[in-house]
């Protein structure tokens, strides 16, 4: 086995956990998914600036959950409920706003449904945050297809400069406090923000000049027919992916959803392969896709496939009802399947060993 894990494997593992989160509203399963991702991040996250974004995604997930609850309290829900927690003053709305309620009774059933839905979205965001904390963006950039290389460079540059901006803001605020000047409020924000933006602009110009001198952005000439075929395949593939995904998510599209989705993915991959001919380049020391990468991506795929099967076999366990008001139960074998997501914590090397081998 190699000493490092391909960054694409981390993304596949995290996105698979996210897909599993979309298949259930059971809060116990969602909490277990979040715990699995948090444990793997805690033991396998390297000490790098880009790896510190997991906390931000946790805060974002909590914010989404709170916003969903606030919306449920203010605007209510069509879910009937008998356990009234409080009654807000109801604001009468005009006729054109029929179907919308502002204020009124807030029941436990409505809050519980909002909690389930918000927790599902929060779990999805936290899984994406796990991928950001585990996969090096610069190593992932080397593995991108040629057609996505320029977009990948922009993302990596943004992720690299973001910690520098935060450090600049802290340095300037500390300097203002030492001089006895306010660092908060509108005036403090302007006097701190302008030097930060000026420094970011200077770094951007210097980076652009360095990249231009090294040949970034150069493209090879391709025939017009290839360009048109690339555009048709990419656009058609994306439309196929959207239509296929919509079909899979609706009951009416169960028959055509999967074939259309597979055809769209195939067309999009063909378009990316043809588009890569515009950017002929070589890779320096490419990351191998070894046995550890297969185990990491396979564990995530097993979790996603298990939750999809469980949602079809026992939908009541994965989508607990709120009317009548009952406590959710933990389904045994879906919970055991979620624990397969812990496999990367045991089959991948610790961050210290990876850095030493690198």
Coordinates of N, CA, C and O in Angstrom, one line a residue, residues 33-104:
X33 N -24.0 9.6 11.4 CA -23.2 10.0 10.2 C -22.3 11.2 10.5 O -21.1 11.2 10.1
X34 N -22.8 12.2 11.3 CA -22.0 13.3 11.6 C -20.8 12.9 12.6 O -19.7 13.3 12.4
X35 N -21.1 12.0 13.5 CA -20.1 11.5 14.4 C -19.0 10.7 13.7 O -17.8 10.9 14.0
X36 N -19.4 9.9 12.7 CA -18.5 9.2 11.9 C -17.5 10.1 11.2 O -16.3 9.9 11.2
X37 N -18.1 11.1 10.5 CA -17.2 12.0 9.7 C -16.3 12.8 10.7 O -15.2 13.0 10.4
X38 N -16.9 13.2 11.8 CA -16.1 14.0 12.8 C -14.9 13.2 13.3 O -13.8 13.7 13.5
X39 N -15.1 11.9 13.6 CA -14.1 11.1 14.1 C -12.9 10.9 13.1 O -11.7 11.0 13.5
X40 N -13.3 10.6 11.9 CA -12.3 10.4 10.8 C -11.5 11.7 10.6 O -10.3 11.7 10.5
X41 N -12.2 12.8 10.7 CA -11.5 14.1 10.5 C -10.6 14.4 11.7 O -9.4 14.8 11.5
X42 N -11.0 14.0 12.9 CA -10.2 14.3 14.1 C -8.9 13.5 14.1 O -7.9 14.0 14.5
X43 N -8.9 12.2 13.6 CA -7.7 11.4 13.6 C -6.9 11.4 12.3 O -5.8 11.0 12.3
X44 N -7.5 11.9 11.2 CA -6.7 11.9 10.0 C -6.5 13.3 9.3 O -6.0 13.4 8.2
X45 N -6.9 14.4 10.0 CA -6.8 15.7 9.4 C -5.4 16.2 9.6 O -4.8 16.2 10.7
X46 N -4.7 16.6 8.5 CA -3.3 17.1 8.6 C -3.3 18.5 9.2 O -4.3 19.2 9.3
X47 N -2.1 18.9 9.7 CA -1.9 20.2 10.2 C -1.6 21.2 9.1 O -0.4 21.5 8.9
X48 N -2.6 21.6 8.4 CA -2.4 22.5 7.3 C -3.5 23.6 7.3 O -4.6 23.3 7.8
X49 N -3.3 24.8 6.8 CA -4.3 25.8 6.8 C -5.7 25.4 6.2 O -6.7 25.7 6.7
X50 N -5.6 24.7 5.0 CA -6.8 24.3 4.4 C -7.6 23.2 5.2 O -8.8 23.0 4.9
X51 N -6.9 22.6 6.1 CA -7.6 21.5 6.9 C -8.4 22.0 8.1 O -9.0 21.2 8.8
X52 N -8.3 23.3 8.3 CA -9.0 23.9 9.5 C -10.4 24.4 9.1 O -11.0 25.1 9.9
X53 N -10.9 24.0 8.0 CA -12.3 24.5 7.6 C -13.4 23.7 8.1 O -14.6 24.1 8.0
X54 N -13.1 22.6 8.8 CA -14.2 21.7 9.3 C -15.0 22.4 10.3 O -16.3 22.3 10.3
X55 N -14.4 23.2 11.2 CA -15.1 23.9 12.2 C -16.1 24.9 11.6 O -17.2 25.1 12.1
X56 N -15.7 25.5 10.5 CA -16.6 26.5 9.8 C -17.8 25.8 9.2 O -18.9 26.3 9.3
X57 N -17.6 24.6 8.7 CA -18.8 23.8 8.2 C -19.7 23.4 9.3 O -20.9 23.3 9.1
X58 N -19.1 23.0 10.5 CA -19.9 22.7 11.6 C -20.8 23.9 12.0 O -22.0 23.7 12.3
X59 N -20.2 25.1 12.1 CA -21.0 26.3 12.4 C -22.0 26.6 11.4 O -23.2 27.0 11.7
X60 N -21.7 26.3 10.1 CA -22.7 26.5 9.0 C -23.8 25.6 9.1 O -25.0 26.0 9.0
X61 N -23.5 24.3 9.5 CA -24.6 23.4 9.7 C -25.5 23.7 10.8 O -26.8 23.6 10.7
X62 N -24.9 24.2 11.9 CA -25.7 24.7 13.1 C -26.6 25.9 12.7 O -27.8 26.0 13.1
X63 N -26.0 26.8 11.9 CA -26.8 28.0 11.5 C -28.0 27.5 10.6 O -29.1 28.1 10.7
X64 N -27.7 26.6 9.7 CA -28.8 26.1 8.8 C -29.9 25.5 9.7 O -31.1 25.7 9.5
X65 N -29.5 24.7 10.7 CA -30.5 24.1 11.6 C -31.3 25.1 12.3 O -32.6 25.0 12.4
X66 N -30.7 26.2 12.8 CA -31.4 27.2 13.6 C -32.3 28.0 12.7 O -33.5 28.3 13.0
X67 N -31.9 28.3 11.4 CA -32.7 29.0 10.5 C -34.0 28.2 10.2 O -35.1 28.8 10.1
X68 N -33.8 26.9 10.0 CA -34.9 26.1 9.7 C -35.9 26.1 10.8 O -37.2 26.1 10.6
X69 N -35.5 26.1 12.0 CA -36.4 26.1 13.2 C -37.1 27.5 13.3 O -38.3 27.5 13.6
X70 N -36.3 28.5 13.0 CA -36.9 29.9 13.1 C -38.0 30.0 12.1 O -39.1 30.6 12.3
X71 N -37.8 29.5 10.9 CA -38.8 29.6 9.8 C -40.0 28.8 10.2 O -41.2 29.2 9.9
X72 N -39.8 27.6 10.8 CA -41.0 26.8 11.3 C -41.8 27.5 12.3 O -43.0 27.5 12.3
X73 N -41.1 28.3 13.2 CA -41.8 29.0 14.2 C -42.6 30.2 13.6 O -43.8 30.5 14.0
X74 N -42.0 30.9 12.7 CA -42.6 32.2 12.2 C -43.6 31.9 11.2 O -44.7 32.5 11.2
X75 N -43.3 31.0 10.2 CA -44.2 30.7 9.1 C -45.1 29.5 9.3 O -45.9 29.2 8.5
X76 N -44.9 28.7 10.4 CA -45.7 27.5 10.6 C -45.4 26.4 9.6 O -44.4 26.4 8.9
X77 N -46.3 25.5 9.5 CA -46.2 24.3 8.7 C -47.6 23.7 8.5 O -48.4 23.8 9.4
X78 N -47.8 23.1 7.3 CA -49.1 22.4 7.1 C -49.3 21.1 7.9 O -50.4 20.5 7.9
X79 N -48.2 20.7 8.7 CA -48.3 19.5 9.4 C -49.3 19.7 10.6 O -49.1 20.6 11.4
X80 N -50.3 18.8 10.8 CA -51.2 19.0 11.9 C -50.5 18.6 13.2 O -49.7 17.7 13.2
X81 N -50.9 19.3 14.3 CA -50.3 19.0 15.6 C -51.2 19.3 16.7 O -52.1 20.2 16.6
X82 N -51.1 18.6 17.8 CA -52.0 18.7 18.9 C -51.3 19.2 20.2 O -51.9 19.6 21.2
X83 N -49.9 19.2 20.1 CA -49.1 19.6 21.3 C -48.6 21.0 21.1 O -47.6 21.2 20.6
X84 N -49.5 22.0 21.5 CA -49.1 23.4 21.3 C -48.1 23.8 22.4 O -48.3 23.7 23.6
X85 N -47.0 24.4 21.9 CA -46.0 24.9 22.8 C -46.1 26.4 23.1 O -45.9 26.8 24.3
X86 N -46.5 27.2 22.1 CA -46.7 28.6 22.3 C -47.6 29.1 21.2 O -47.7 28.5 20.2
X87 N -48.2 30.2 21.4 CA -49.0 30.9 20.4 C -48.6 32.3 20.1 O -48.5 33.1 21.0
X88 N -48.1 32.5 18.9 CA -47.6 33.9 18.5 C -48.8 34.7 17.9 O -49.8 34.1 17.4
X89 N -48.7 36.0 18.0 CA -49.8 36.8 17.4 C -49.7 36.6 15.9 O -48.7 36.6 15.2
X90 N -50.9 36.2 15.3 CA -51.0 35.9 13.9 C -51.3 37.2 13.1 O -52.2 37.9 13.4
X91 N -50.5 37.4 12.1 CA -50.6 38.6 11.3 C -51.5 38.3 10.1 O -51.2 37.4 9.3
X92 N -52.6 39.0 9.9 CA -53.4 38.8 8.7 C -52.7 39.2 7.4 O -52.0 40.2 7.3
X93 N -52.7 38.3 6.4 CA -52.1 38.5 5.1 C -53.1 38.8 4.0 O -54.3 38.3 4.1
X94 N -52.8 39.5 2.9 CA -53.7 39.7 1.9 C -54.1 38.4 1.1 O -53.5 37.4 1.3
X95 N -55.1 38.5 0.3 CA -55.7 37.3 -0.4 C -54.6 36.7 -1.3 O -54.6 35.5 -1.5
X96 N -53.7 37.5 -1.9 CA -52.8 36.9 -2.9 C -51.7 36.1 -2.1 O -51.0 35.3 -2.7
X97 N -51.7 36.2 -0.8 CA -50.7 35.4 0.0 C -51.4 34.2 0.7 O -50.9 33.7 1.7
X98 N -52.5 33.7 0.1 CA -53.2 32.6 0.7 C -52.2 31.4 0.7 O -51.5 31.1 -0.3
X99 N -52.3 30.6 1.8 CA -51.4 29.4 1.9 C -50.2 29.7 2.8 O -49.5 28.8 3.1
X100 N -50.0 31.0 3.0 CA -48.8 31.4 3.9 C -49.4 31.9 5.2 O -50.3 32.7 5.2
X101 N -48.8 31.5 6.3 CA -49.2 31.9 7.6 C -48.1 32.5 8.3 O -46.9 32.1 8.2
X102 N -48.4 33.6 9.0 CA -47.4 34.4 9.7 C -47.8 34.5 11.2 O -48.7 35.2 11.5
X103 N -47.1 33.7 12.0 CA -47.5 33.6 13.4 C -48.4 32.5 13.7 O -48.6 31.6 12.9
X104 N -49.1 32.5 14.8 CA -50.1 31.5 15.1 C -49.5 30.5 16.1 O -48.5 30.7 16.7

